[in-house]
Amino acid sequence: MEELLKELKIALKELQLEHLARFVEDFYNSIDKTHIAFVGEYNAGKSSLINTLLGKKILAERDLPTTNRVVLVTDCPVEKREHLDEYTEQVCLRDPKLEHITLVDTPGLSSAIREHEDALMRYLHKADLIVIVAPSNQPYTKEIELLLNLLKDRHSTQWAYVINIFEDPSVYEEDSNKLNRLKEFIKEKLRNILSAEDVENTPIFAFSIRAVRKQLKDFPVVTEEWEAFRRFIFEEVAERAKRLKFASLKEKVLKLLSGQEVLDKEAKLESLLNRKREWEELKENVLNFAQKSLNERLEKINQNVDLLFEVLQKETEELLSKYSSLQIARNPESVIDELEQNIKVKFLVTDWLSDVERLLDYRPDFVKMKKLFPTVVVEPTIPPNLQSMKNKLGEDISNFPKLVGKPGSLAKWFLIPSLLFIAVGIFLITSQRGEAGFLLTTLGGLLGFVSLLRVFSAKRVLQKRLSERISKLRDYYKKLYSEYYKEKFGEKLAKVTEYLDTNIEKLNAQISSLSKKLQKLREVKEKINRRW
């Protein structure tokens, strides 16, 4: 049993239930003797009752509250009186009747002195048997009821009740049923608080301590139960002291482990588990919201980039529709320059590109996240490189016409050599040098045909090159912007999930620690039930 109490004390300390651990330590320290505590109003006769049981005046007896601390009266090798602590005094007697029991005098229940009440409350959990002492003129008081309610809920103990007859003994001699009515009154009051079994097991004695001490044999009604009470204390209780102690201790310990303090710890564990589930649910909801927001934003980015380059394509086609191939071949620089100017006016002078830039800013999504999930910590930092991303897009859009070349510009210069080849070839043919002339004429014709073909296809070629360049730019920026947004959005989301994970990990650590401690407490409780 001692080892189990040690285990229990350690388990309670680990749960930071220090006051319960002290209770268990008190149980351990008092394991060798059964403690019988005499409790009641001041001046009810508690000290007198103990003195009468011992046959000598050990404790002070006065009309005013005298006992200001708990006094333990027990058997010791050396007779002495000593203070054990601020609230407890011990009187050592050489008395074999006290070999297995300790009689305990306590401060009065209705004492107005706070220190008296503190001393009483600090002790009562140690008592194995509580003897309530009450005067016959006030056999049951509000203070006694409060005490019963307190102890039945917090500590398991056994009870006895002594009615100390204060009135003239002749009153009870004349009405022999008066004592029975008093006892029945007490039982009725006890039934309102204790279980039927506890009431049945609570012996009630009624006698006059004064008449017993004076040995008034003329009043047997008020003295005859004294001998039964004395035997109850020194023979019955002392004889079954060890069994009473073990039963009392086991009952107390099990009640302690089923008390509100332990229930509060179990409730705390359940609360931690609920909070963990809430945080995990919050994380899941945040991630779902983030994924949905990311998908929607990527779709908008692609749509806006597509729209931007569709407008650019349309602008290019409208400009080229004003020119013929011959005009383009004759002066492609002016066409390219005009296209550049139109693009700058359409896209750079106006705020068109700012719409795309705004789509790369993740802050609106995280502001919305904060509103939906106020618990989440989100820092509204500005995404990096937004301006440079916008500037790069502007440069690529304004410069892309120069990169498609000048279709037909070289072909027009090959027309003169082709005409020259044809003229020389005709001359050679007429000069009887037909083979060389025919070769030059054919070469000049082919060169002229190709040059004319390139000149008259300049518009189509330019359109094709511009379209291909626009398509490449569109694909490039869709990929660039999507990857940029996913990366920066992911970095920001990682900070949010780190905050959520930190809280979940803290709860996991608390849950793990508290679960292990409660499990250890349950194991000790099982051992007590199994072995004790």
PDB file of N, CA and C in Angstrom, residues 41 54 58 68 143 147 149 177 181 207 286 294-295 316 343 373 387 417 437 469 477:
ATOM      1  N   GLU A  41     -19.430  22.041  17.396  1.00  0.00           N
ATOM      2  CA  GLU A  41     -19.386  23.446  17.765  1.00  0.00           C
ATOM      3  C   GLU A  41     -18.454  23.603  18.977  1.00  0.00           C
ATOM      4  N   LEU A  54      -9.987   9.137  28.275  1.00  0.00           N
ATOM      5  CA  LEU A  54      -8.637   8.823  28.750  1.00  0.00           C
ATOM      6  C   LEU A  54      -8.562   8.731  30.273  1.00  0.00           C
ATOM      7  N   ILE A  58      -6.267  15.910  29.890  1.00  0.00           N
ATOM      8  CA  ILE A  58      -5.147  16.134  28.969  1.00  0.00           C
ATOM      9  C   ILE A  58      -5.346  17.444  28.219  1.00  0.00           C
ATOM     10  N   ASN A  68      -7.203  26.022  19.394  1.00  0.00           N
ATOM     11  CA  ASN A  68      -6.955  26.836  18.198  1.00  0.00           C
ATOM     12  C   ASN A  68      -6.164  26.086  17.148  1.00  0.00           C
ATOM     13  N   GLU A 143     -23.767  24.605  10.805  1.00  0.00           N
ATOM     14  CA  GLU A 143     -22.334  24.321  10.633  1.00  0.00           C
ATOM     15  C   GLU A 143     -22.085  22.820  10.465  1.00  0.00           C
ATOM     16  N   LEU A 147     -20.500  20.995   7.142  1.00  0.00           N
ATOM     17  CA  LEU A 147     -19.379  20.060   7.246  1.00  0.00           C
ATOM     18  C   LEU A 147     -19.703  18.734   6.564  1.00  0.00           C
ATOM     19  N   ASN A 149     -21.857  18.135   4.192  1.00  0.00           N
ATOM     20  CA  ASN A 149     -21.908  18.338   2.737  1.00  0.00           C
ATOM     21  C   ASN A 149     -20.511  18.421   2.143  1.00  0.00           C
ATOM     22  N   ASN A 177     -38.441   8.319  26.340  1.00  0.00           N
ATOM     23  CA  ASN A 177     -38.387   8.316  24.862  1.00  0.00           C
ATOM     24  C   ASN A 177     -37.743   9.582  24.289  1.00  0.00           C
ATOM     25  N   ARG A 181     -36.204  10.131  20.502  1.00  0.00           N
ATOM     26  CA  ARG A 181     -36.682  11.161  19.580  1.00  0.00           C
ATOM     27  C   ARG A 181     -35.515  12.012  19.075  1.00  0.00           C
ATOM     28  N   PHE A 207     -25.542  10.606  25.808  1.00  0.00           N
ATOM     29  CA  PHE A 207     -25.242  10.506  27.247  1.00  0.00           C
ATOM     30  C   PHE A 207     -24.785  11.878  27.738  1.00  0.00           C
ATOM     31  N   VAL A 286      -8.418  26.914 -44.110  1.00  0.00           N
ATOM     32  CA  VAL A 286      -7.515  27.929 -44.655  1.00  0.00           C
ATOM     33  C   VAL A 286      -6.864  27.423 -45.940  1.00  0.00           C
ATOM     34  N   LEU A 294      -6.111  30.673 -55.028  1.00  0.00           N
ATOM     35  CA  LEU A 294      -4.983  30.547 -55.958  1.00  0.00           C
ATOM     36  C   LEU A 294      -5.483  30.158 -57.345  1.00  0.00           C
ATOM     37  N   ASN A 295      -6.355  29.170 -57.395  1.00  0.00           N
ATOM     38  CA  ASN A 295      -6.878  28.727 -58.699  1.00  0.00           C
ATOM     39  C   ASN A 295      -7.630  29.848 -59.400  1.00  0.00           C
ATOM     40  N   THR A 316      -2.505  45.245 -83.972  1.00  0.00           N
ATOM     41  CA  THR A 316      -1.531  44.987 -85.036  1.00  0.00           C
ATOM     42  C   THR A 316      -2.235  44.752 -86.372  1.00  0.00           C
ATOM     43  N   ILE A 343       1.175  51.072 -79.995  1.00  0.00           N
ATOM     44  CA  ILE A 343       1.241  50.188 -78.814  1.00  0.00           C
ATOM     45  C   ILE A 343       1.517  50.995 -77.559  1.00  0.00           C
ATOM     46  N   PHE A 373     -11.127  34.147 -41.329  1.00  0.00           N
ATOM     47  CA  PHE A 373     -10.522  33.387 -40.232  1.00  0.00           C
ATOM     48  C   PHE A 373      -9.731  34.353 -39.345  1.00  0.00           C
ATOM     49  N   GLN A 387       6.709  46.126 -59.610  1.00  0.00           N
ATOM     50  CA  GLN A 387       6.973  47.199 -60.576  1.00  0.00           C
ATOM     51  C   GLN A 387       7.904  46.717 -61.683  1.00  0.00           C
ATOM     52  N   PRO A 417      18.935  44.253-110.151  1.00  0.00           N
ATOM     53  CA  PRO A 417      19.849  43.257-110.722  1.00  0.00           C
ATOM     54  C   PRO A 417      19.143  42.252-111.626  1.00  0.00           C
ATOM     55  N   GLY A 437      23.455  34.058-122.945  1.00  0.00           N
ATOM     56  CA  GLY A 437      22.356  35.012-122.843  1.00  0.00           C
ATOM     57  C   GLY A 437      21.120  34.363-122.255  1.00  0.00           C
ATOM     58  N   ARG A 469       5.185  36.214 -82.763  1.00  0.00           N
ATOM     59  CA  ARG A 469       5.858  36.887 -81.643  1.00  0.00           C
ATOM     60  C   ARG A 469       4.873  37.169 -80.505  1.00  0.00           C
ATOM     61  N   TYR A 477       4.484  35.071 -70.802  1.00  0.00           N
ATOM     62  CA  TYR A 477       3.994  35.831 -69.652  1.00  0.00           C
ATOM     63  C   TYR A 477       2.917  35.096 -68.864  1.00  0.00           C
TER      64      TYR A 477
END
